[in-house]
Amino acid sequence: MKFDTVIIGASSSGLYAAEQLAQAGLRVGVFERQKELDPARRTYIITPHLQKLMKDVPDIILHRIDTLAVETPNASVKIPLSQPDLVLERKQIIHRMAQRAKDGGAELFMGYSFRGVDQSTIQFEREGERLQVEARSIIAADGAFSCVAEAAGITQPETVPLAQAEIDLPAEWDASVTKVWFDIDETRFFYWMIPESESRGVVGLIGAEGSDVRALLDRFMDKHGFQAQAYQVGQAAMHRPGLRPWGQVGHLPVYLVGDAAGQVKVTTVGGTVTGFWGAQAVVEAILDSRPYHRTLRPLKRELNMHWLIRFLLERLDNDDYDRMVELISPAVVDFLAQRNRDEMAGAFWKLLLLQPRFVGFAARFILKK
């Protein structure tokens, strides 16, 4: 069996790359270790940037969010969004991307586990039987604990645990509002509540590695009167500037995308749009015979800016979070309303112009030991 490109892992970013390469005329094989394409349920909130990459996304949108509310222990602000955020479910995204990849000409093979590479031959195993596949390149889209990255000796991203609880919305809750709570005494990230319909939503948090996120989440829900009906849990990859998501195994070039590459915004631990962005970069690298590190530059700039913001946020205590929210002026609210979380590389510095006191605020924490 021969392909131009083999993609290992039927993630959304891997399937996006499969669709684009197959439509360009390459023979593409996607190999997924699960026997069925049935990922665990996960509710996502995604910026409207997704619609630039996935034209048929309206068919699978569960809900739209018009306002982002932010609360710290003693301050709060609401940011109306000029374009609504989109609430979707992971399984629906994966199924849609799989169908698009097949319609584009890619071939999907389920139940095949990656076992290694012998020169230019990729070894798979399915129910005890071996399969040898020849290819000219490999795209690894097999998650934050990538077997392909391990085989190629590529440094893998760090991960953090996350948990969400599915709930009925309180009767007084505005279903067009997503809210985040910052409390550094509980988590260095934040809690959130995302409506996914007029009556249902998810409450969640990201925790530090090794933390008991379920216990933290249950305590938070007890405090706010939320009742869990089901849980969604997982590990999220974390970008850092030094990651180099490419290498070689055997004679084959290897390109990592999505969680395997750490293509995740560390401010929000969101990676759907940035994973598609990484897939676009690898498609350009393969089709145009360009180095992956060059086609990745725009995405790296965006992810590095989120890393810098996270670097600063790590130095804040609850009083600092209060002060930061208090500095969000009407001009800053208007600016943030026009920008989304996948467009921060060009926005961060403009915020400093709109609110000059952010300069001193940020400098204080950059210099903090």
PDB file of C-alpha atoms in Angstrom, residues 68-281:
ATOM      1  CA  LEU A  68     -18.144  37.333  27.770  1.00  0.00           C
ATOM      2  CA  ALA A  69     -18.404  38.093  31.488  1.00  0.00           C
ATOM      3  CA  VAL A  70     -15.240  38.114  33.621  1.00  0.00           C
ATOM      4  CA  GLU A  71     -15.266  38.001  37.409  1.00  0.00           C
ATOM      5  CA  THR A  72     -12.436  38.232  39.949  1.00  0.00           C
ATOM      6  CA  PRO A  73     -12.909  38.137  43.734  1.00  0.00           C
ATOM      7  CA  ASN A  74     -13.788  41.862  43.879  1.00  0.00           C
ATOM      8  CA  ALA A  75     -14.271  43.085  40.302  1.00  0.00           C
ATOM      9  CA  SER A  76     -16.163  42.209  37.134  1.00  0.00           C
ATOM     10  CA  VAL A  77     -16.614  43.310  33.529  1.00  0.00           C
ATOM     11  CA  LYS A  78     -18.790  42.324  30.580  1.00  0.00           C
ATOM     12  CA  ILE A  79     -17.511  42.344  26.999  1.00  0.00           C
ATOM     13  CA  PRO A  80     -20.142  42.246  24.237  1.00  0.00           C
ATOM     14  CA  LEU A  81     -18.836  40.344  21.216  1.00  0.00           C
ATOM     15  CA  SER A  82     -19.222  41.920  17.771  1.00  0.00           C
ATOM     16  CA  GLN A  83     -19.275  38.385  16.318  1.00  0.00           C
ATOM     17  CA  PRO A  84     -20.618  35.621  18.535  1.00  0.00           C
ATOM     18  CA  ASP A  85     -18.480  32.789  19.818  1.00  0.00           C
ATOM     19  CA  LEU A  86     -19.614  29.356  18.651  1.00  0.00           C
ATOM     20  CA  VAL A  87     -20.443  26.422  20.912  1.00  0.00           C
ATOM     21  CA  LEU A  88     -19.859  23.010  19.306  1.00  0.00           C
ATOM     22  CA  GLU A  89     -19.349  19.406  20.367  1.00  0.00           C
ATOM     23  CA  ARG A  90     -16.117  17.587  19.516  1.00  0.00           C
ATOM     24  CA  LYS A  91     -17.725  14.441  18.101  1.00  0.00           C
ATOM     25  CA  GLN A  92     -19.749  16.433  15.575  1.00  0.00           C
ATOM     26  CA  ILE A  93     -16.657  18.329  14.449  1.00  0.00           C
ATOM     27  CA  ILE A  94     -14.680  15.101  13.998  1.00  0.00           C
ATOM     28  CA  HIS A  95     -17.485  13.392  12.069  1.00  0.00           C
ATOM     29  CA  ARG A  96     -17.897  16.400   9.798  1.00  0.00           C
ATOM     30  CA  MET A  97     -14.150  16.633   9.138  1.00  0.00           C
ATOM     31  CA  ALA A  98     -13.947  12.879   8.446  1.00  0.00           C
ATOM     32  CA  GLN A  99     -16.705  13.147   5.852  1.00  0.00           C
ATOM     33  CA  ARG A 100     -15.021  16.150   4.251  1.00  0.00           C
ATOM     34  CA  ALA A 101     -11.703  14.281   4.111  1.00  0.00           C
ATOM     35  CA  LYS A 102     -13.333  11.273   2.428  1.00  0.00           C
ATOM     36  CA  ASP A 103     -15.247  13.498   0.021  1.00  0.00           C
ATOM     37  CA  GLY A 104     -11.938  15.152  -0.870  1.00  0.00           C
ATOM     38  CA  GLY A 105     -10.405  11.778  -1.743  1.00  0.00           C
ATOM     39  CA  ALA A 106      -8.569  10.756   1.432  1.00  0.00           C
ATOM     40  CA  GLU A 107      -8.801   7.146   2.637  1.00  0.00           C
ATOM     41  CA  LEU A 108      -9.576   6.378   6.305  1.00  0.00           C
ATOM     42  CA  PHE A 109      -8.397   3.205   8.040  1.00  0.00           C
ATOM     43  CA  MET A 110      -9.789   2.475  11.508  1.00  0.00           C
ATOM     44  CA  GLY A 111      -8.314   0.256  14.202  1.00  0.00           C
ATOM     45  CA  TYR A 112      -4.678   0.581  13.071  1.00  0.00           C
ATOM     46  CA  SER A 113      -2.032   1.274  15.729  1.00  0.00           C
ATOM     47  CA  PHE A 114       1.297   2.824  14.742  1.00  0.00           C
ATOM     48  CA  ARG A 115       4.227   0.502  15.451  1.00  0.00           C
ATOM     49  CA  GLY A 116       7.190   2.292  13.900  1.00  0.00           C
ATOM     50  CA  VAL A 117       9.034   3.050  10.675  1.00  0.00           C
ATOM     51  CA  ASP A 118      11.574   0.978   8.761  1.00  0.00           C
ATOM     52  CA  GLN A 119      13.278   3.402   6.361  1.00  0.00           C
ATOM     53  CA  SER A 120      10.297   4.577   4.246  1.00  0.00           C
ATOM     54  CA  THR A 121       7.860   1.869   5.339  1.00  0.00           C
ATOM     55  CA  ILE A 122       5.413   2.609   8.139  1.00  0.00           C
ATOM     56  CA  GLN A 123       4.385  -0.314  10.333  1.00  0.00           C
ATOM     57  CA  PHE A 124       0.815  -0.643  11.637  1.00  0.00           C
ATOM     58  CA  GLU A 125      -0.927  -3.367  13.590  1.00  0.00           C
ATOM     59  CA  ARG A 126      -4.612  -4.275  13.626  1.00  0.00           C
ATOM     60  CA  GLU A 127      -5.962  -7.166  15.705  1.00  0.00           C
ATOM     61  CA  GLY A 128      -2.570  -8.853  15.753  1.00  0.00           C
ATOM     62  CA  GLU A 129      -1.935  -8.501  12.018  1.00  0.00           C
ATOM     63  CA  ARG A 130       0.794  -6.260  10.616  1.00  0.00           C
ATOM     64  CA  LEU A 131       0.368  -3.821   7.760  1.00  0.00           C
ATOM     65  CA  GLN A 132       3.217  -2.129   5.888  1.00  0.00           C
ATOM     66  CA  VAL A 133       2.566   1.209   4.217  1.00  0.00           C
ATOM     67  CA  GLU A 134       4.928   3.203   2.022  1.00  0.00           C
ATOM     68  CA  ALA A 135       4.808   6.995   2.033  1.00  0.00           C
ATOM     69  CA  ARG A 136       6.856  10.094   1.356  1.00  0.00           C
ATOM     70  CA  SER A 137       5.906  11.928   4.555  1.00  0.00           C
ATOM     71  CA  ILE A 138       4.080  11.493   7.856  1.00  0.00           C
ATOM     72  CA  ILE A 139       1.737  13.914   9.578  1.00  0.00           C
ATOM     73  CA  ALA A 140       1.360  13.098  13.271  1.00  0.00           C
ATOM     74  CA  ALA A 141      -2.069  14.152  14.556  1.00  0.00           C
ATOM     75  CA  ASP A 142      -2.230  11.603  17.368  1.00  0.00           C
ATOM     76  CA  GLY A 143      -2.573  13.903  20.347  1.00  0.00           C
ATOM     77  CA  ALA A 144      -0.469  15.312  23.156  1.00  0.00           C
ATOM     78  CA  PHE A 145       1.037  11.879  23.917  1.00  0.00           C
ATOM     79  CA  SER A 146       2.022  11.251  20.306  1.00  0.00           C
ATOM     80  CA  CYS A 147       3.523   7.842  19.556  1.00  0.00           C
ATOM     81  CA  VAL A 148       4.968   9.244  16.334  1.00  0.00           C
ATOM     82  CA  ALA A 149       6.703  12.095  18.161  1.00  0.00           C
ATOM     83  CA  GLU A 150       8.186   9.584  20.590  1.00  0.00           C
ATOM     84  CA  ALA A 151       9.464   7.413  17.722  1.00  0.00           C
ATOM     85  CA  ALA A 152      11.005  10.461  16.022  1.00  0.00           C
ATOM     86  CA  GLY A 153      12.570  11.758  19.241  1.00  0.00           C
ATOM     87  CA  ILE A 154      10.577  15.020  19.054  1.00  0.00           C
ATOM     88  CA  THR A 155      10.014  16.833  22.356  1.00  0.00           C
ATOM     89  CA  GLN A 156       6.362  16.642  23.298  1.00  0.00           C
ATOM     90  CA  PRO A 157       4.312  19.427  24.918  1.00  0.00           C
ATOM     91  CA  GLU A 158       3.461  19.546  28.565  1.00  0.00           C
ATOM     92  CA  THR A 159      -0.153  18.846  29.452  1.00  0.00           C
ATOM     93  CA  VAL A 160      -2.644  20.027  32.070  1.00  0.00           C
ATOM     94  CA  PRO A 161      -5.848  18.343  33.279  1.00  0.00           C
ATOM     95  CA  LEU A 162      -9.278  19.780  32.585  1.00  0.00           C
ATOM     96  CA  ALA A 163     -12.781  18.845  33.629  1.00  0.00           C
ATOM     97  CA  GLN A 164     -16.263  19.983  32.649  1.00  0.00           C
ATOM     98  CA  ALA A 165     -19.603  19.133  34.214  1.00  0.00           C
ATOM     99  CA  GLU A 166     -22.797  19.119  32.161  1.00  0.00           C
ATOM    100  CA  ILE A 167     -25.549  21.025  33.972  1.00  0.00           C
ATOM    101  CA  ASP A 168     -28.999  22.521  33.630  1.00  0.00           C
ATOM    102  CA  LEU A 169     -28.690  26.296  33.426  1.00  0.00           C
ATOM    103  CA  PRO A 170     -30.004  28.172  36.461  1.00  0.00           C
ATOM    104  CA  ALA A 171     -33.383  29.769  35.719  1.00  0.00           C
ATOM    105  CA  GLU A 172     -31.923  33.288  35.954  1.00  0.00           C
ATOM    106  CA  TRP A 173     -28.928  32.621  33.681  1.00  0.00           C
ATOM    107  CA  ASP A 174     -28.741  34.542  30.391  1.00  0.00           C
ATOM    108  CA  ALA A 175     -27.994  31.807  27.840  1.00  0.00           C
ATOM    109  CA  SER A 176     -26.169  34.281  25.580  1.00  0.00           C
ATOM    110  CA  VAL A 177     -23.466  34.902  28.220  1.00  0.00           C
ATOM    111  CA  THR A 178     -20.341  32.868  28.919  1.00  0.00           C
ATOM    112  CA  LYS A 179     -18.681  33.641  32.231  1.00  0.00           C
ATOM    113  CA  VAL A 180     -15.171  33.041  33.553  1.00  0.00           C
ATOM    114  CA  TRP A 181     -14.091  33.312  37.190  1.00  0.00           C
ATOM    115  CA  PHE A 182     -10.484  33.957  38.215  1.00  0.00           C
ATOM    116  CA  ASP A 183      -9.454  32.787  41.678  1.00  0.00           C
ATOM    117  CA  ILE A 184      -5.739  32.128  41.982  1.00  0.00           C
ATOM    118  CA  ASP A 185      -6.269  30.433  45.347  1.00  0.00           C
ATOM    119  CA  GLU A 186      -8.186  27.682  43.519  1.00  0.00           C
ATOM    120  CA  THR A 187      -6.512  27.396  40.090  1.00  0.00           C
ATOM    121  CA  ARG A 188      -3.828  29.300  38.201  1.00  0.00           C
ATOM    122  CA  PHE A 189      -6.166  29.288  35.200  1.00  0.00           C
ATOM    123  CA  PHE A 190      -9.898  29.893  35.685  1.00  0.00           C
ATOM    124  CA  TYR A 191     -13.372  28.414  35.990  1.00  0.00           C
ATOM    125  CA  TRP A 192     -15.983  28.856  33.249  1.00  0.00           C
ATOM    126  CA  MET A 193     -19.640  28.376  32.462  1.00  0.00           C
ATOM    127  CA  ILE A 194     -20.595  27.909  28.810  1.00  0.00           C
ATOM    128  CA  PRO A 195     -24.265  27.656  27.785  1.00  0.00           C
ATOM    129  CA  GLU A 196     -24.727  25.122  24.975  1.00  0.00           C
ATOM    130  CA  SER A 197     -28.445  25.774  24.571  1.00  0.00           C
ATOM    131  CA  GLU A 198     -31.164  27.855  26.190  1.00  0.00           C
ATOM    132  CA  SER A 199     -31.392  25.349  29.022  1.00  0.00           C
ATOM    133  CA  ARG A 200     -28.103  23.409  29.205  1.00  0.00           C
ATOM    134  CA  GLY A 201     -24.449  24.247  29.698  1.00  0.00           C
ATOM    135  CA  VAL A 202     -21.077  23.110  31.009  1.00  0.00           C
ATOM    136  CA  VAL A 203     -19.078  24.312  34.010  1.00  0.00           C
ATOM    137  CA  GLY A 204     -15.363  23.602  33.956  1.00  0.00           C
ATOM    138  CA  LEU A 205     -11.812  24.419  34.912  1.00  0.00           C
ATOM    139  CA  ILE A 206      -8.222  23.833  33.928  1.00  0.00           C
ATOM    140  CA  GLY A 207      -5.941  22.703  36.735  1.00  0.00           C
ATOM    141  CA  ALA A 208      -2.242  22.482  37.386  1.00  0.00           C
ATOM    142  CA  GLU A 209      -0.574  19.185  36.547  1.00  0.00           C
ATOM    143  CA  GLY A 210      -1.263  16.731  39.342  1.00  0.00           C
ATOM    144  CA  SER A 211      -4.204  18.676  40.790  1.00  0.00           C
ATOM    145  CA  ASP A 212      -7.530  17.005  41.577  1.00  0.00           C
ATOM    146  CA  VAL A 213      -9.657  18.895  39.061  1.00  0.00           C
ATOM    147  CA  ARG A 214     -12.796  16.921  39.863  1.00  0.00           C
ATOM    148  CA  ALA A 215     -12.584  17.874  43.540  1.00  0.00           C
ATOM    149  CA  LEU A 216     -11.960  21.532  42.675  1.00  0.00           C
ATOM    150  CA  LEU A 217     -14.843  21.534  40.210  1.00  0.00           C
ATOM    151  CA  ASP A 218     -17.255  19.872  42.619  1.00  0.00           C
ATOM    152  CA  ARG A 219     -16.404  22.415  45.323  1.00  0.00           C
ATOM    153  CA  PHE A 220     -16.925  25.289  42.878  1.00  0.00           C
ATOM    154  CA  MET A 221     -20.296  23.894  41.776  1.00  0.00           C
ATOM    155  CA  ASP A 222     -21.433  23.466  45.368  1.00  0.00           C
ATOM    156  CA  LYS A 223     -20.553  27.114  46.002  1.00  0.00           C
ATOM    157  CA  HIS A 224     -22.599  28.310  43.006  1.00  0.00           C
ATOM    158  CA  GLY A 225     -25.472  25.838  43.236  1.00  0.00           C
ATOM    159  CA  PHE A 226     -24.698  23.883  40.044  1.00  0.00           C
ATOM    160  CA  GLN A 227     -25.594  20.193  39.835  1.00  0.00           C
ATOM    161  CA  ALA A 228     -23.453  17.894  37.659  1.00  0.00           C
ATOM    162  CA  GLN A 229     -25.309  15.436  35.428  1.00  0.00           C
ATOM    163  CA  ALA A 230     -22.245  14.118  33.597  1.00  0.00           C
ATOM    164  CA  TYR A 231     -18.543  14.893  33.420  1.00  0.00           C
ATOM    165  CA  GLN A 232     -16.132  15.531  30.541  1.00  0.00           C
ATOM    166  CA  VAL A 233     -12.449  15.122  31.413  1.00  0.00           C
ATOM    167  CA  GLY A 234      -9.161  15.122  29.565  1.00  0.00           C
ATOM    168  CA  GLN A 235      -5.609  16.412  29.236  1.00  0.00           C
ATOM    169  CA  ALA A 236      -4.816  19.530  27.199  1.00  0.00           C
ATOM    170  CA  ALA A 237      -1.480  20.218  25.502  1.00  0.00           C
ATOM    171  CA  MET A 238       0.390  23.434  26.304  1.00  0.00           C
ATOM    172  CA  HIS A 239       2.405  25.465  23.796  1.00  0.00           C
ATOM    173  CA  ARG A 240       5.797  26.866  24.669  1.00  0.00           C
ATOM    174  CA  PRO A 241       8.142  28.829  22.373  1.00  0.00           C
ATOM    175  CA  GLY A 242      10.874  26.174  22.230  1.00  0.00           C
ATOM    176  CA  LEU A 243       8.733  23.413  20.718  1.00  0.00           C
ATOM    177  CA  ARG A 244       9.911  22.198  17.294  1.00  0.00           C
ATOM    178  CA  PRO A 245       7.075  20.057  15.894  1.00  0.00           C
ATOM    179  CA  TRP A 246       8.996  18.429  13.073  1.00  0.00           C
ATOM    180  CA  GLY A 247      11.688  15.815  12.627  1.00  0.00           C
ATOM    181  CA  GLN A 248      12.391  12.554  10.883  1.00  0.00           C
ATOM    182  CA  VAL A 249      11.798   8.879  11.543  1.00  0.00           C
ATOM    183  CA  GLY A 250      13.511   6.398   9.277  1.00  0.00           C
ATOM    184  CA  HIS A 251      13.826   8.152   5.916  1.00  0.00           C
ATOM    185  CA  LEU A 252      10.549  10.037   6.309  1.00  0.00           C
ATOM    186  CA  PRO A 253       9.970  13.654   7.306  1.00  0.00           C
ATOM    187  CA  VAL A 254       7.534  13.994  10.203  1.00  0.00           C
ATOM    188  CA  TYR A 255       5.225  16.970  10.772  1.00  0.00           C
ATOM    189  CA  LEU A 256       3.266  17.309  14.014  1.00  0.00           C
ATOM    190  CA  VAL A 257      -0.075  19.147  14.101  1.00  0.00           C
ATOM    191  CA  GLY A 258      -2.715  19.968  16.700  1.00  0.00           C
ATOM    192  CA  ASP A 259      -2.203  18.744  20.266  1.00  0.00           C
ATOM    193  CA  ALA A 260       0.762  16.632  19.174  1.00  0.00           C
ATOM    194  CA  ALA A 261       2.518  19.875  18.208  1.00  0.00           C
ATOM    195  CA  GLY A 262       1.297  21.830  21.229  1.00  0.00           C
ATOM    196  CA  GLN A 263      -0.655  24.138  18.897  1.00  0.00           C
ATOM    197  CA  VAL A 264      -2.871  25.285  21.747  1.00  0.00           C
ATOM    198  CA  LYS A 265      -3.421  28.773  23.191  1.00  0.00           C
ATOM    199  CA  VAL A 266      -2.124  28.575  26.768  1.00  0.00           C
ATOM    200  CA  THR A 267      -4.323  31.486  27.894  1.00  0.00           C
ATOM    201  CA  THR A 268      -7.538  29.556  27.277  1.00  0.00           C
ATOM    202  CA  VAL A 269      -6.252  26.052  26.422  1.00  0.00           C
ATOM    203  CA  GLY A 270      -8.216  26.243  23.184  1.00  0.00           C
ATOM    204  CA  GLY A 271      -6.772  24.492  20.161  1.00  0.00           C
ATOM    205  CA  THR A 272      -9.395  23.858  17.476  1.00  0.00           C
ATOM    206  CA  VAL A 273      -8.694  26.907  15.303  1.00  0.00           C
ATOM    207  CA  THR A 274      -4.950  26.847  15.986  1.00  0.00           C
ATOM    208  CA  GLY A 275      -4.891  23.125  15.146  1.00  0.00           C
ATOM    209  CA  PHE A 276      -6.507  23.866  11.774  1.00  0.00           C
ATOM    210  CA  TRP A 277      -3.990  26.673  11.330  1.00  0.00           C
ATOM    211  CA  GLY A 278      -1.162  24.205  11.963  1.00  0.00           C
ATOM    212  CA  ALA A 279      -2.709  21.808   9.447  1.00  0.00           C
ATOM    213  CA  GLN A 280      -2.762  24.592   6.856  1.00  0.00           C
ATOM    214  CA  ALA A 281       0.915  25.243   7.537  1.00  0.00           C
TER     215      ALA A 281
END
